[in-house]
Structures are given as C-alpha cells and as structure tokens.
Coordinates of N, CA and C and ligand atoms in Angstrom, one line a residue:
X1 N 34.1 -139.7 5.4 CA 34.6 -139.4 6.7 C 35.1 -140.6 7.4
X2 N 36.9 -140.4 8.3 CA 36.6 -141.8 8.8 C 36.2 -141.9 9.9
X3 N 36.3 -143.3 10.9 CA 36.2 -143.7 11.9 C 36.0 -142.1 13.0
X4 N 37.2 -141.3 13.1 CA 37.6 -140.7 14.0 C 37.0 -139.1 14.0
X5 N 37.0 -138.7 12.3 CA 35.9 -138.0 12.1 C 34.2 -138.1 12.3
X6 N 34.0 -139.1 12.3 CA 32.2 -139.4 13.2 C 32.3 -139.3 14.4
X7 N 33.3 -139.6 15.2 CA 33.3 -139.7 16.8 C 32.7 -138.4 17.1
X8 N 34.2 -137.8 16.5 CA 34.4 -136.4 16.9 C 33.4 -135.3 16.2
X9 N 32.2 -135.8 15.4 CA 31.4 -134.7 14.9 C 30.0 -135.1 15.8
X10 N 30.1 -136.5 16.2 CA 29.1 -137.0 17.4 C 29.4 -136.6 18.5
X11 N 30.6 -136.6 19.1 CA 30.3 -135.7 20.0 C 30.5 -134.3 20.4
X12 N 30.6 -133.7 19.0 CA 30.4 -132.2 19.1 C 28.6 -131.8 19.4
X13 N 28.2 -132.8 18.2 CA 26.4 -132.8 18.0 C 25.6 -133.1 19.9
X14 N 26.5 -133.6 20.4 CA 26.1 -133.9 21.9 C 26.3 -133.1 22.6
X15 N 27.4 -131.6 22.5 CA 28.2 -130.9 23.4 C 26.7 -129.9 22.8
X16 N 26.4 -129.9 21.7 CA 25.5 -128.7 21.0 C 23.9 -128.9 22.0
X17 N 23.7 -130.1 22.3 CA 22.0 -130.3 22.5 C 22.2 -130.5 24.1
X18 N 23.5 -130.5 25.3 CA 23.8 -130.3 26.5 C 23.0 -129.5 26.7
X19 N 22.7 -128.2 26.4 CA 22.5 -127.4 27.3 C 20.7 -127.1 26.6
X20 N 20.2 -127.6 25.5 CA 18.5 -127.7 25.8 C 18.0 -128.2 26.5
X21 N 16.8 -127.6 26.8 CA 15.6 -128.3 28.1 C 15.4 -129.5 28.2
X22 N 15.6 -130.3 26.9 CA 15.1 -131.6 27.3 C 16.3 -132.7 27.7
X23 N 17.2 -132.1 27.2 CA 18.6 -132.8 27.6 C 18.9 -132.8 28.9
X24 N 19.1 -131.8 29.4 CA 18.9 -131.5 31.0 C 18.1 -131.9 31.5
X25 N 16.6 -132.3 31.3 CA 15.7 -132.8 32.4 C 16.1 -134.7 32.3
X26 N 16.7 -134.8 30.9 CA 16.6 -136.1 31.1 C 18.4 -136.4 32.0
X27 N 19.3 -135.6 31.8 CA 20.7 -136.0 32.7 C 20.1 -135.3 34.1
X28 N 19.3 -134.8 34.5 CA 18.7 -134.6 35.6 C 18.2 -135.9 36.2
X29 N 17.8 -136.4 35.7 CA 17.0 -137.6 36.0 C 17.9 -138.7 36.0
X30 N 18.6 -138.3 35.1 CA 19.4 -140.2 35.3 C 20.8 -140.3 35.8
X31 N 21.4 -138.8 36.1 CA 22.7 -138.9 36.9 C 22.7 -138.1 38.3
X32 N 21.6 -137.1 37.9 CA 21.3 -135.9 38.8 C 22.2 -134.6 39.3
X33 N 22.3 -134.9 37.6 CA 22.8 -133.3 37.2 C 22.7 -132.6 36.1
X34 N 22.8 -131.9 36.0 CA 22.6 -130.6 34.0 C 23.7 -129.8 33.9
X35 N 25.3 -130.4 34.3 CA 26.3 -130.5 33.7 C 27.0 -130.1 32.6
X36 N 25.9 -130.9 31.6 CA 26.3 -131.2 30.4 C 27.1 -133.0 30.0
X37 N 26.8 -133.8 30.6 CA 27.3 -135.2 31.1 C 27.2 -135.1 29.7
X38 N 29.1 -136.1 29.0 CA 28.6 -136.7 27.8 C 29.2 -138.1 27.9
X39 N 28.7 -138.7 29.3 CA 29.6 -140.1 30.4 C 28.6 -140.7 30.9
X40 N 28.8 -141.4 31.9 CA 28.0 -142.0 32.2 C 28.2 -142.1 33.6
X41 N 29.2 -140.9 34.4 CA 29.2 -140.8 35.8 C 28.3 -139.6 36.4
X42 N 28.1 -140.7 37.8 CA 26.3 -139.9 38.2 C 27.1 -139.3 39.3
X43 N 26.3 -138.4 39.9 CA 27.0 -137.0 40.7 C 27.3 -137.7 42.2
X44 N 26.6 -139.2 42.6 CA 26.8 -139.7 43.4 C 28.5 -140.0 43.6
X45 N 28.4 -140.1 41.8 CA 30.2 -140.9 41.7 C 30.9 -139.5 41.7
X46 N 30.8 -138.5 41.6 CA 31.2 -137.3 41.5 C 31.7 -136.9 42.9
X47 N 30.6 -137.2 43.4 CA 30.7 -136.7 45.1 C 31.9 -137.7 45.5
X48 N 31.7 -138.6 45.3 CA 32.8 -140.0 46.2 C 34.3 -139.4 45.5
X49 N 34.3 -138.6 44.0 CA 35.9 -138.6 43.0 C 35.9 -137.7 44.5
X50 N 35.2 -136.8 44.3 CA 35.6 -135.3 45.4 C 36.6 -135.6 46.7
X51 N 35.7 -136.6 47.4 CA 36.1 -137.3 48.7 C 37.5 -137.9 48.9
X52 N 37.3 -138.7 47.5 CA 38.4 -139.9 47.9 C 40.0 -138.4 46.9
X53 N 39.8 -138.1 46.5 CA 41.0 -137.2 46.1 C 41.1 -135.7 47.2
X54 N 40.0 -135.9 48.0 CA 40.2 -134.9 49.0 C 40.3 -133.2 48.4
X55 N 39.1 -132.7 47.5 CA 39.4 -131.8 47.4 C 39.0 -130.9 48.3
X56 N 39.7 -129.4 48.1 CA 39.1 -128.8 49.3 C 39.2 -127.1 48.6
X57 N 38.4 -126.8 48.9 CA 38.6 -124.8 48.7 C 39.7 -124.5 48.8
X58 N 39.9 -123.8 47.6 CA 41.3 -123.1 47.2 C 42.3 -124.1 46.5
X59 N 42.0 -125.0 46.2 CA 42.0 -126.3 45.2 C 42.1 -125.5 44.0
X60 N 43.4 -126.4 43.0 CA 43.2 -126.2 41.7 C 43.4 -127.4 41.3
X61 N 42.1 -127.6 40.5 CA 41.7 -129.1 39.9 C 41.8 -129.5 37.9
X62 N 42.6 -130.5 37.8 CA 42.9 -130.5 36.3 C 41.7 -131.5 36.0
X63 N 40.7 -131.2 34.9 CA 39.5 -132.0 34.5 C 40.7 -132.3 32.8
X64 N 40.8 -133.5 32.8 CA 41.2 -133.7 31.3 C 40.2 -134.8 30.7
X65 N 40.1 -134.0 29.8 CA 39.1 -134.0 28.7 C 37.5 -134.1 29.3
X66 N 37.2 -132.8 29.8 CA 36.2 -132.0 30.2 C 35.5 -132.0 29.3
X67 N 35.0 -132.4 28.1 CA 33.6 -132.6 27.1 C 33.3 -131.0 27.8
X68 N 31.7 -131.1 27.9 CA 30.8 -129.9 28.2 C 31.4 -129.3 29.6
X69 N 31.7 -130.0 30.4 CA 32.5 -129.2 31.8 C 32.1 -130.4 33.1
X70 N 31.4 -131.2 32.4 CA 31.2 -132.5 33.5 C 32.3 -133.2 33.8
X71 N 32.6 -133.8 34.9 CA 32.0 -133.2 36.1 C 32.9 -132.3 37.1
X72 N 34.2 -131.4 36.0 CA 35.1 -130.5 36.6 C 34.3 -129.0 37.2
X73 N 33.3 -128.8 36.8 CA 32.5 -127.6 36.6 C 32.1 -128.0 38.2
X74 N 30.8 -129.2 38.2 CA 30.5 -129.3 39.4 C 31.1 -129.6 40.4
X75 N 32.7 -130.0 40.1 CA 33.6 -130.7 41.2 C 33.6 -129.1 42.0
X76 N 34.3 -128.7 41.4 CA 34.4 -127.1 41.7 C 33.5 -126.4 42.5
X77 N 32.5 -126.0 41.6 CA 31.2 -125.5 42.5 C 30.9 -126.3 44.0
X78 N 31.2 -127.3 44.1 CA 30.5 -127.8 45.2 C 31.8 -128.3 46.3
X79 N 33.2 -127.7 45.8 CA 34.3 -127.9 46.9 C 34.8 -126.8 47.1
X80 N 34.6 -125.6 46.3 CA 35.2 -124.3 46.2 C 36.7 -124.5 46.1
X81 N 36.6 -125.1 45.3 CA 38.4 -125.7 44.0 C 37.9 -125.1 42.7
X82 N 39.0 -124.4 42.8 CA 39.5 -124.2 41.0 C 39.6 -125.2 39.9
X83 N 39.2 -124.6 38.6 CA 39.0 -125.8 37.9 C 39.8 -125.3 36.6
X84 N 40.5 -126.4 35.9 CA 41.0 -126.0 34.8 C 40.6 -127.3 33.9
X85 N 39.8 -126.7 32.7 CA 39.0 -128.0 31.9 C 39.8 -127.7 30.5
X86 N 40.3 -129.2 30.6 CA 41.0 -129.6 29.0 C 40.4 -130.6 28.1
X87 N 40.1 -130.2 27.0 CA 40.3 -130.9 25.9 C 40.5 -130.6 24.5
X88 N 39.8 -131.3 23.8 CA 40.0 -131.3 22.3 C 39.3 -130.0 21.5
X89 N 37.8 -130.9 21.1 CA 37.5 -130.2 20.0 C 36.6 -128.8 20.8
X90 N 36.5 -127.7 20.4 CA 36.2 -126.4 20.8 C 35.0 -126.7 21.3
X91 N 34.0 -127.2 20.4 CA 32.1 -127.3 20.9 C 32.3 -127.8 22.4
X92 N 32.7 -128.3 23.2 CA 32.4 -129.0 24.1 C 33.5 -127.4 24.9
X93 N 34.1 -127.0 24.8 CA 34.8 -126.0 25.7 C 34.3 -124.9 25.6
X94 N 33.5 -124.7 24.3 CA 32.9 -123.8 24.3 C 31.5 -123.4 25.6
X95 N 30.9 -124.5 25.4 CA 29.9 -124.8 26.5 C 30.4 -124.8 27.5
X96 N 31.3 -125.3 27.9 CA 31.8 -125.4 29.8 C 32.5 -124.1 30.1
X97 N 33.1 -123.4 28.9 CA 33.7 -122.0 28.9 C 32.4 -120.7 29.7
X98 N 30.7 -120.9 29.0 CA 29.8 -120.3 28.8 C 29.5 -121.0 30.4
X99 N 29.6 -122.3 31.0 CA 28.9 -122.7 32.4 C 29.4 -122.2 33.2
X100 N 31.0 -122.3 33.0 CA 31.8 -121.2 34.5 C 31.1 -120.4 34.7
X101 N 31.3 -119.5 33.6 CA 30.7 -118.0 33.7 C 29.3 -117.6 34.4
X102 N 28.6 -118.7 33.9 CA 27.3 -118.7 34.1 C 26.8 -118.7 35.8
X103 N 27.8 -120.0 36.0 CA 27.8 -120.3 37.8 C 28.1 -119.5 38.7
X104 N 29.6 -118.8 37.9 CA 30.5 -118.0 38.7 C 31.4 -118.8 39.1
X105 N 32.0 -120.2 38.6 CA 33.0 -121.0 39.0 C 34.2 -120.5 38.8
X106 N 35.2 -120.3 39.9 CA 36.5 -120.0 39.3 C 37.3 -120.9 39.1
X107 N 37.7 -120.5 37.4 CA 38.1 -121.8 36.5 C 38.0 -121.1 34.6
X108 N 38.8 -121.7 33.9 CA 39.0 -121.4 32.7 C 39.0 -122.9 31.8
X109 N 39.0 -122.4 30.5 CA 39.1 -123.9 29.8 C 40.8 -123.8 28.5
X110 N 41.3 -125.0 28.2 CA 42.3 -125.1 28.0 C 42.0 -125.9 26.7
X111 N 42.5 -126.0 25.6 CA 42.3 -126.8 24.9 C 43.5 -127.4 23.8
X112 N 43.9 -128.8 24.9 CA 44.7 -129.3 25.0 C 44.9 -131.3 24.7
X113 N 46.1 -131.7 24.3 CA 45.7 -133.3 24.3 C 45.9 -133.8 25.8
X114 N 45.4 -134.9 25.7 CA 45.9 -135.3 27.2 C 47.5 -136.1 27.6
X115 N 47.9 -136.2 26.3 CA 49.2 -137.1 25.9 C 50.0 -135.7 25.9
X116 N 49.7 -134.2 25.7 CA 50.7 -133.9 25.5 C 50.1 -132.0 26.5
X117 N 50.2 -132.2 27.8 CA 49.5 -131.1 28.5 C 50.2 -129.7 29.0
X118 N 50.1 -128.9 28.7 CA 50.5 -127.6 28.5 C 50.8 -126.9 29.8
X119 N 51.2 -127.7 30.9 CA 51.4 -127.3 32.1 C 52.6 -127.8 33.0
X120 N 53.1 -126.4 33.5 CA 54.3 -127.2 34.1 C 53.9 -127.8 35.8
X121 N 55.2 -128.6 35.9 CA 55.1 -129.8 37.0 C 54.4 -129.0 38.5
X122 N 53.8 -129.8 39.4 CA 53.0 -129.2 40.2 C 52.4 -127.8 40.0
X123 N 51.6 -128.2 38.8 CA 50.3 -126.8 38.4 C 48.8 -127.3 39.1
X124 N 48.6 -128.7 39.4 CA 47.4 -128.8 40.3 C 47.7 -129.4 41.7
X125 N 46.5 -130.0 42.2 CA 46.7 -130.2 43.2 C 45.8 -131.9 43.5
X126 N 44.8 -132.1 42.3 CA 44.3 -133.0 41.9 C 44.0 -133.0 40.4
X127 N 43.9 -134.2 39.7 CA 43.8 -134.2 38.6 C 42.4 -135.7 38.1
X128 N 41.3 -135.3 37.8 CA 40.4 -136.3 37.1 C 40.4 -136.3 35.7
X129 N 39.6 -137.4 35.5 CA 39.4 -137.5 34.2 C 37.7 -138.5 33.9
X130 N 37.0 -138.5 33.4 CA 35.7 -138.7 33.4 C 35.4 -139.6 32.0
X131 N 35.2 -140.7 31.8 CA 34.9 -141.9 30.5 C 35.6 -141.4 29.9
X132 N 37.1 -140.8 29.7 CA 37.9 -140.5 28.5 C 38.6 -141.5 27.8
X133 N 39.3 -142.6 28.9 CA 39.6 -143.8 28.3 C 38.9 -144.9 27.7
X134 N 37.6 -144.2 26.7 CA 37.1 -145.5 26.6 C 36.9 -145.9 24.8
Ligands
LIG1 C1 32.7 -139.6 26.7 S1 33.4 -137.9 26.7 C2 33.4 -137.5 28.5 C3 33.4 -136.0 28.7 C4 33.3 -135.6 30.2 N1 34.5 -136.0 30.9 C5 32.1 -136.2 30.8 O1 32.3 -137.0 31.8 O2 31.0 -135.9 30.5 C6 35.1 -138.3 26.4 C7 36.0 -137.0 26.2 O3 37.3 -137.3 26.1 C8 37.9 -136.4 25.2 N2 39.2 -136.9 24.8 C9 39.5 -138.0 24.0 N3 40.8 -138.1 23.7 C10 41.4 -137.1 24.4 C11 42.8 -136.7 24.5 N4 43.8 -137.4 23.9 N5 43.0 -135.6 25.2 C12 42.0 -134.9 25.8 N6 40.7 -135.2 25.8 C13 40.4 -136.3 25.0 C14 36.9 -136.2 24.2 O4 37.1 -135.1 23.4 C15 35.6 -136.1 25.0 O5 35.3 -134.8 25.4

C-alpha cells in the first residue's frame, strides 16, 4: 500500500469510530463538540469562523473537505445556514450524510475534489474549509 493509500484507509478507520461513545466523550472534552472532529479545530474556533465570515440564516455554506461533517454540520445548526459538505472518500460522508439527518440540518453531502468542485459560480455564500491543507 502506498503513502496515500494509509492516509486514506486512516482516515476512513477515524470517520468509522466518530460516532462511538468513547470518541465523542473524548472530542467532547477536548474541543467541545461530537461532531465527528477529524482536526484539531475547537468549537470556540468554529464559533469565531461563523462570526468573522458572518453567517447568517438562510445561508448556504460550502464545507470542503467535510471529513465526518465537522465543523460544516455545526456551522449550520447553530446559524440556521445551509450546508453543503464535500469531499473525498465516502466513510466520512457517509457519517455527516447520517448527522444531518439525525439533527435535522438543512444540508446534503457532495462528493467531490477540492481542485476540481462541481458547482457553478456564486452557488454559496460562504465557503470553509477545516485542517484540509495539511
Ligand atoms: C484532517 S481531515 C479534516 C476533516 C474536517 N474538515 C474536520 O475539521 O474534522 C482532512 C480532510 O480533507 C480531505 N481532503 C484532502 N484532500 C482533499 C481534496 N483534494 N478535496 C477535498 N477534500 C480533501 C480529506 O479527505 C479529509 O476529510
């Protein structure tokens, strides 16, 4: 397997154990949220993305490369903005697909590159992105 195959089977194995009890009490505790964080930005930093990009209800918000749905899921829920979460491999969209739902967030998931994004010119209104460049 190379390099880019372990990434990508490590962080599927991370998108899979998001959503057990113990994973959640521990991103509860250290970002203070159960998300599904597979980053290392805490809801504090979440709250300030919200602010300083001004979202607001009735917002449609582009998450690229949304892992499990952090932190486009909660941007959403807690501005009453629309969320559209992109990325790669299915395990992680799978889960943030199953959180909308769960929440009631209105919002779908996309599964897309970020170099090459399947949407025409002014489709949001804000656009994040969460540890993807790293
Ligand atoms: C460290 S995870 C962060 C996930 C999520 N944003 C969070 O904060 O928990 C990095 C994410 O970037 C995604 N990613 C990497 N390259 C990408 C690309 N070219 N287009 C879209 N997503 C990409 C990965 O699949 C992965 O879900």
């Amino acid at each position: 397997m190379d390099r880019s195959s372990d990434l990508t089977e490590a962080h599927n194995e991370h998108c899979r154990l998001v959503e057990t009890t113990p994973m959640q009490r521990v991103e509860r505790r250290v970002i203070g949220s159960d998300h599904g964080a597979t980053s290392y930005t805490t809801r504090d930093q979440a709250d300030m993305i919200a602010r300083l990009i001004g979202l607001s209800p009735g917002d449609t918000l582009l998450d690229v490369g949304s892992g499990a749905g952090w932190p486009g899921i909660y941007l959403a829920a807690s501005t009453g903005a629309r969320v559209v979460l992109s990325d790669i491999p299915f395990e992680g969209l799978g889960v943030a697909s199953l959180r909308l739902r769960r929440d009631e967030v209105d919002g779908h998931v996309v599964a897309a590159s970020g170099d090459s994004l399947p949407f025409a010119d002014q489709s949001f209104d804000a656009v994040t992105s969460s540890d993807v460049l790293c």
